[in-house]
Short mmCIF file of C-alpha atoms in Angstrom, two decimals:
data_model
loop_
_atom_site.label_atom_id
_atom_site.label_comp_id
_atom_site.label_asym_id
_atom_site.label_seq_id
_atom_site.Cartn_x
_atom_site.Cartn_y
_atom_site.Cartn_z
CA MET I 1 -4.62 16.93 1.92
CA LEU I 2 -7.42 15.72 -0.30
CA HIS I 3 -9.48 12.71 0.78
CA ARG I 4 -11.40 10.17 -1.27
CA ALA I 5 -13.96 7.52 -0.41
CA LEU I 6 -12.74 3.95 0.11
CA GLY I 7 -15.37 2.04 -1.80
CA ALA I 8 -18.74 1.89 -0.03
CA SER I 9 -17.17 1.50 3.42
CA GLY I 10 -17.96 5.02 4.59
CA ILE I 11 -14.24 5.55 5.22
CA ASP I 12 -12.48 8.49 3.61
CA VAL I 13 -8.71 8.24 3.17
CA SER I 14 -5.99 10.72 2.34
CA VAL I 15 -5.04 10.50 -1.33
CA LEU I 16 -1.47 9.77 -0.27
CA SER I 17 -0.82 6.91 2.13
CA LEU I 18 2.31 5.99 4.05
CA GLY I 19 3.46 2.38 4.01
CA SER I 20 5.91 0.59 6.26
CA TRP I 21 7.16 -2.09 3.88
CA ARG I 22 10.21 -3.43 5.69
CA THR I 23 11.03 0.10 6.79
CA TYR I 24 10.90 1.00 10.46
CA GLU I 25 12.95 -1.96 11.72
CA HIS I 26 15.81 -0.88 9.45
CA ILE I 27 16.06 2.73 10.57
CA SER I 28 16.45 4.38 13.96
CA ARG I 29 13.42 5.13 16.10
CA GLU I 30 14.22 8.84 15.78
CA GLN I 31 14.20 8.56 12.01
CA GLY I 32 10.98 6.56 12.02
CA LEU I 33 9.31 9.10 14.25
CA ALA I 34 10.45 11.91 11.95
CA VAL I 35 8.86 10.09 9.00
CA MET I 36 5.58 9.69 10.91
CA ARG I 37 5.55 13.36 11.86
CA ALA I 38 6.27 14.43 8.30
CA ALA I 39 3.20 12.47 7.23
CA GLN I 40 1.15 14.29 9.86
CA GLU I 41 2.52 17.62 8.66
CA CYS I 42 1.37 16.82 5.12
CA GLY I 43 -2.08 15.69 6.25
CA ILE I 44 -1.51 12.02 5.42
CA ASP I 45 -3.75 9.98 7.71
CA PHE I 46 -3.90 6.64 5.84
CA LEU I 47 -1.20 4.34 7.24
CA ASP I 48 -0.37 0.83 6.02
CA ASP I 49 1.26 -1.71 8.32
CA ALA I 50 1.91 -5.44 8.03
CA ARG I 51 3.62 -8.36 9.70
CA TYR I 52 7.01 -9.40 8.37
CA ASN I 53 9.68 -11.83 9.40
CA ASP I 54 12.71 -10.29 11.05
CA GLU I 55 15.44 -9.46 8.54
CA THR I 56 17.83 -7.73 10.90
CA GLY I 57 18.80 -10.68 13.08
CA THR I 58 18.31 -8.50 16.14
CA ALA I 59 14.54 -8.32 16.64
CA PRO I 60 13.07 -9.88 19.80
CA LEU I 61 10.39 -11.56 17.65
CA ALA I 62 10.92 -13.85 14.69
CA THR I 63 7.89 -12.38 12.96
CA GLY I 64 5.72 -9.34 13.59
CA TYR I 65 8.26 -7.02 15.19
CA SER I 66 7.40 -4.66 12.35
CA GLU I 67 3.96 -4.29 13.95
CA VAL I 68 5.39 -3.66 17.40
CA VAL I 69 7.58 -0.85 16.08
CA PHE I 70 4.73 0.63 14.04
CA GLY I 71 2.45 0.79 17.07
CA GLU I 72 5.14 2.39 19.23
CA LEU I 73 5.91 5.02 16.59
CA PHE I 74 2.21 5.68 16.04
CA ARG I 75 1.74 6.51 19.71
CA ALA I 76 5.01 8.42 20.00
CA ALA I 77 3.93 10.62 17.11
CA GLY I 78 0.82 11.56 19.08
CA TRP I 79 -1.73 10.11 16.69
CA ARG I 80 -5.22 9.71 18.13
CA ARG I 81 -6.52 6.34 17.03
CA ASP I 82 -9.71 7.83 15.60
CA GLU I 83 -7.86 10.38 13.47
CA ALA I 84 -5.99 7.84 11.33
CA VAL I 85 -7.04 5.06 8.99
CA VAL I 86 -4.79 2.05 9.65
CA ALA I 87 -4.55 -0.97 7.34
CA ASN I 88 -3.00 -4.38 7.94
CA LYS I 89 -2.86 -7.67 6.06
CA LEU I 90 -3.94 -11.26 6.37
CA TRP I 91 -1.11 -13.31 4.89
CA TRP I 92 -2.80 -16.72 5.49
CA GLU I 93 0.72 -17.97 6.23
CA PHE I 94 -0.40 -20.44 8.87
CA TRP I 95 -3.83 -21.26 7.44
CA PRO I 96 -5.70 -23.51 8.08
CA GLY I 97 -4.06 -23.96 11.47
CA GLU I 98 -4.59 -20.28 12.15
CA SER I 99 -7.88 -18.57 11.29
CA ALA I 100 -8.25 -15.02 10.00
CA ARG I 101 -9.48 -13.94 13.44
CA GLN I 102 -6.46 -15.51 15.16
CA GLU I 103 -4.04 -13.94 12.71
CA LEU I 104 -5.56 -10.48 13.13
CA ASP I 105 -5.80 -10.83 16.92
CA SER I 106 -2.07 -11.53 17.05
CA SER I 107 -1.35 -8.49 14.87
CA LEU I 108 -3.56 -6.25 17.02
CA THR I 109 -1.79 -7.43 20.16
CA ARG I 110 1.61 -6.58 18.68
CA MET I 111 0.41 -3.20 17.40
CA GLY I 112 -1.29 -2.37 20.69
CA PHE I 113 -4.57 -1.62 18.85
CA ASP I 114 -8.14 -2.75 19.43
CA TYR I 115 -9.04 -2.75 15.74
CA VAL I 116 -7.82 -1.89 12.26
CA ASP I 117 -9.81 0.23 9.85
CA LEU I 118 -8.96 -1.89 6.83
CA ILE I 119 -7.88 -5.52 6.72
CA TYR I 120 -6.48 -6.72 3.42
CA ALA I 121 -6.74 -10.32 2.26
CA THR I 122 -3.62 -11.20 0.31
CA THR I 123 -3.57 -13.83 -2.44
CA PRO I 124 -5.02 -16.95 -0.79
CA PRO I 125 -3.18 -20.26 -0.62
CA GLU I 126 -4.41 -23.30 -2.50
CA GLY I 127 -7.56 -24.66 -0.88
CA LEU I 128 -8.75 -21.36 0.55
CA GLY I 129 -11.67 -20.18 -1.55
CA ALA I 130 -13.45 -16.88 -1.95
CA ALA I 131 -16.49 -18.01 0.07
CA GLU I 132 -14.42 -18.79 3.16
CA ILE I 133 -12.52 -15.52 2.86
CA VAL I 134 -15.70 -13.47 2.54
CA ASP I 135 -17.19 -15.24 5.56
CA SER I 136 -14.00 -14.73 7.58
CA VAL I 137 -13.64 -11.02 6.89
CA ALA I 138 -17.35 -10.45 7.46
CA GLY I 139 -16.85 -11.97 10.91
CA LEU I 140 -13.94 -9.61 11.59
CA ILE I 141 -16.09 -6.62 10.66
CA SER I 142 -19.12 -7.73 12.69
CA SER I 143 -16.88 -8.32 15.72
CA GLY I 144 -15.44 -4.80 15.52
CA LYS I 145 -11.91 -6.05 14.81
CA ALA I 146 -11.99 -4.32 11.41
CA ARG I 147 -14.15 -1.65 9.82
CA ALA I 148 -13.73 -2.75 6.21
CA TRP I 149 -11.82 -5.24 4.09
CA GLY I 150 -9.89 -5.24 0.88
CA VAL I 151 -7.70 -7.38 -1.35
CA VAL I 152 -4.06 -7.25 -2.42
CA ASN I 153 -3.00 -8.22 -5.94
CA TRP I 154 -5.94 -10.53 -6.53
CA GLN I 155 -6.71 -11.83 -9.99
CA PRO I 156 -9.83 -10.16 -11.41
CA GLY I 157 -11.80 -13.40 -11.54
CA LEU I 158 -11.32 -14.01 -7.83
CA LEU I 159 -12.25 -10.42 -6.99
CA ALA I 160 -15.44 -10.69 -9.04
CA GLU I 161 -16.33 -14.00 -7.39
CA ALA I 162 -15.82 -12.58 -3.88
CA THR I 163 -17.92 -9.54 -4.77
CA ARG I 164 -20.83 -11.71 -5.90
CA ILE I 165 -20.60 -13.95 -2.84
CA ALA I 166 -20.64 -10.92 -0.53
CA SER I 167 -23.67 -9.52 -2.37
CA ALA I 168 -25.53 -12.84 -2.14
CA ASN I 169 -24.70 -13.12 1.58
CA GLY I 170 -25.60 -9.53 2.39
CA THR I 171 -22.10 -8.94 3.75
CA PRO I 172 -19.74 -6.04 3.00
CA PRO I 173 -18.03 -6.15 -0.41
CA PRO I 174 -14.31 -5.41 -0.69
CA ALA I 175 -13.81 -1.70 -0.07
CA ALA I 176 -10.24 -1.53 -1.36
CA ALA I 177 -8.00 -3.22 -3.89
CA GLN I 178 -4.26 -2.66 -3.51
CA VAL I 179 -2.56 -3.24 -6.85
CA ALA I 180 0.74 -2.35 -8.52
CA TYR I 181 -0.01 0.52 -10.90
CA ASN I 182 2.44 2.90 -12.50
CA VAL I 183 3.58 4.46 -15.74
CA VAL I 184 4.77 1.15 -17.19
CA TRP I 185 2.50 -1.35 -15.40
CA ARG I 186 -0.99 -0.18 -16.33
CA SER I 187 -3.03 -3.32 -16.99
CA SER I 188 -3.89 -3.84 -13.30
CA LEU I 189 -6.38 -0.97 -13.66
CA GLU I 190 -6.71 -0.38 -17.36
CA GLY I 191 -7.03 -3.97 -18.59
CA ALA I 192 -10.54 -4.93 -19.66
CA GLU I 193 -10.99 -7.83 -17.20
CA GLU I 194 -9.32 -5.96 -14.35
CA SER I 195 -11.38 -2.82 -14.95
CA ALA I 196 -14.64 -4.78 -15.06
CA ALA I 197 -13.90 -6.61 -11.80
CA LEU I 198 -13.00 -3.39 -10.00
CA GLU I 199 -16.10 -1.66 -11.31
CA GLU I 200 -18.32 -4.54 -10.16
CA SER I 201 -16.75 -4.60 -6.71
CA GLY I 202 -16.97 -0.86 -6.18
CA ALA I 203 -13.59 -1.03 -4.43
CA GLY I 204 -11.37 2.00 -4.21
CA VAL I 205 -7.92 1.36 -5.61
CA VAL I 206 -4.82 1.81 -3.49
CA ALA I 207 -1.99 2.11 -6.01
CA SER I 208 1.33 0.57 -4.97
CA ALA I 209 4.76 0.25 -6.61
CA VAL I 210 4.14 3.62 -8.25
CA LEU I 211 7.89 4.31 -8.50
CA VAL I 212 8.79 0.68 -9.33
CA TYR I 213 11.02 0.63 -6.25
CA GLY I 214 12.84 3.78 -7.34
CA ALA I 215 13.48 2.72 -10.95
CA LEU I 216 11.28 5.50 -12.34
CA THR I 217 13.13 8.26 -10.49
CA GLY I 218 16.21 8.01 -12.67
CA LYS I 219 18.50 7.21 -9.73
CA TYR I 220 19.68 3.96 -11.31
CA ALA I 221 21.07 5.79 -14.33
CA HIS I 222 24.24 6.19 -12.28
CA ALA I 223 26.49 3.12 -12.12
CA GLU I 224 27.21 3.67 -8.43
CA ALA I 225 23.55 3.82 -7.43
CA THR I 226 22.48 1.60 -4.56
CA GLY I 227 19.02 0.48 -3.48
CA ARG I 228 16.68 -2.45 -3.07
CA ILE I 229 16.70 -3.33 -6.79
CA ALA I 230 20.37 -2.64 -7.51
CA ALA I 231 20.96 -6.36 -8.04
CA LYS I 232 17.84 -6.80 -10.21
CA LEU I 233 18.36 -4.22 -12.94
CA ASP I 234 18.39 -6.86 -15.69
CA GLU I 235 15.01 -8.32 -14.74
CA PRO I 236 12.49 -7.63 -17.55
CA LEU I 237 9.90 -5.76 -15.48
CA ILE I 238 12.54 -3.62 -13.78
CA LYS I 239 14.28 -2.95 -17.09
CA GLN I 240 10.99 -1.77 -18.53
CA ALA I 241 10.82 0.90 -15.82
CA LEU I 242 14.48 1.81 -16.22
CA ASP I 243 13.93 2.34 -19.94
CA ALA I 244 10.99 4.65 -19.19
CA ALA I 245 12.86 6.68 -16.58
CA PRO I 246 14.74 9.08 -18.93
CA GLY I 247 11.49 10.20 -20.55
CA LEU I 248 9.92 10.72 -17.14
CA VAL I 249 12.93 12.72 -15.97
CA GLU I 250 12.75 14.92 -19.07
CA LEU I 251 9.01 15.50 -18.74
CA ALA I 252 9.33 16.33 -15.04
CA ALA I 253 12.06 18.88 -15.80
CA ARG I 254 9.87 20.56 -18.42
CA PHE I 255 7.10 20.99 -15.85
CA SER I 256 9.43 22.02 -12.99
CA THR I 257 8.70 19.00 -10.84
CA THR I 258 10.46 15.76 -9.88
CA PRO I 259 10.14 12.35 -11.54
CA ALA I 260 8.84 10.90 -8.26
CA ALA I 261 6.14 13.55 -7.87
CA LEU I 262 5.12 13.13 -11.50
CA ALA I 263 4.93 9.33 -11.21
CA ILE I 264 2.79 9.63 -8.09
CA ALA I 265 0.52 12.20 -9.76
CA PHE I 266 0.09 9.81 -12.70
CA ALA I 267 -0.99 6.99 -10.40
CA LEU I 268 -3.31 9.27 -8.46
CA ALA I 269 -5.11 10.14 -11.69
CA GLY I 270 -5.72 6.47 -12.49
CA PRO I 271 -9.24 5.05 -12.71
CA ARG I 272 -10.88 4.34 -9.34
CA VAL I 273 -7.71 5.32 -7.43
CA ALA I 274 -8.52 6.41 -3.87
CA SER I 275 -4.95 6.67 -2.59
CA VAL I 276 -1.33 6.22 -3.68
CA LEU I 277 0.83 4.22 -1.30
CA PHE I 278 4.52 4.92 -0.83
CA GLY I 279 7.21 4.21 1.72
CA ALA I 280 9.84 6.55 3.10
CA THR I 281 12.94 6.25 5.25
CA ARG I 282 13.49 10.01 5.60
CA PRO I 283 11.02 12.82 6.34
CA GLU I 284 12.32 14.70 3.29
CA GLN I 285 11.01 11.90 1.08
CA VAL I 286 7.51 12.30 2.49
CA LEU I 287 7.51 16.05 1.90
CA ALA I 288 8.92 15.62 -1.62
CA ASN I 289 6.32 13.00 -2.54
CA ALA I 290 3.54 15.28 -1.31
CA GLU I 291 4.54 17.67 -4.11
CA ALA I 292 2.62 15.28 -6.39
CA LEU I 293 -0.54 17.14 -5.41
CA ASP I 294 0.80 20.27 -7.12
CA VAL I 295 1.91 18.67 -10.41
CA ASP I 296 0.52 20.39 -13.50
CA PRO I 297 -2.38 18.28 -14.86
CA ALA I 298 -0.98 18.86 -18.36
CA ALA I 299 2.11 16.86 -17.42
CA VAL I 300 -0.06 13.99 -16.20
CA ALA I 301 -2.16 14.12 -19.36
CA GLU I 302 0.97 13.92 -21.52
CA LEU I 303 2.17 10.93 -19.52
CA GLN I 304 -1.22 9.22 -19.79
CA SER I 305 -1.18 9.56 -23.58
CA SER I 306 2.22 7.85 -23.75
CA ARG I 307 2.95 4.21 -23.02
CA GLY I 308 5.88 4.87 -20.65
#
């Protein structure tokens, strides 16, 4: 598995990363463990976790049981803490009543970890400015609770502002920017303002939504298809991906690969991309997605020259 630098943090991450977006609580522990072990088999050592509210109605915690399950699976899979890069998120859900340190401490307790390697700051609520965020995450890093910080889906102006504040304060700049980037949603990296802000920050990009929740795989071409967006197929952004799917399927067939592997390879070739994030509920999905590393560069080049 190839590795790339995560900004100027000194952390190298596998170019494919495994997420846990509302995943492990919805599948059996055996299945979750199989997914974790498939990631190990492929050499994926960049793992993304986050706190979510219970959606099953059976969890012992109203929020954060996702982190409990992640930590248990991590240890059951035999990971050594120092051989994996683990990310988590600050949602600011209870700010200002709960500080960044308090939110992360609660997450660490549920995960059973002493620290995370990367702590993401999600889009801040009204009243929480870039200066306070930079100061908060710098405190997390200096305390050893996190090794580096990043942002999730920030507007370019806010990212640029935070970068300049960190530089003026002599504190670490954002090392990662997680953004939705795929064949049909390209402006998050390729737009002029977005590109300039990322370049100024030096952050490595973690590309998410690379399959548009399965829409780019072609699975929704069948009327009986089920999935997380089955009830949203008429939404404009989803429809854009559905319209692009047949071309992706055809191109993948010409190059003897799968639409999913081709879509991941496209994202991995994007500017400043350090890693491509995906989720999986079956180990076979992990192994299939890892085939992206073997996609013919000519197929990616043809996809890059198109507009989806």
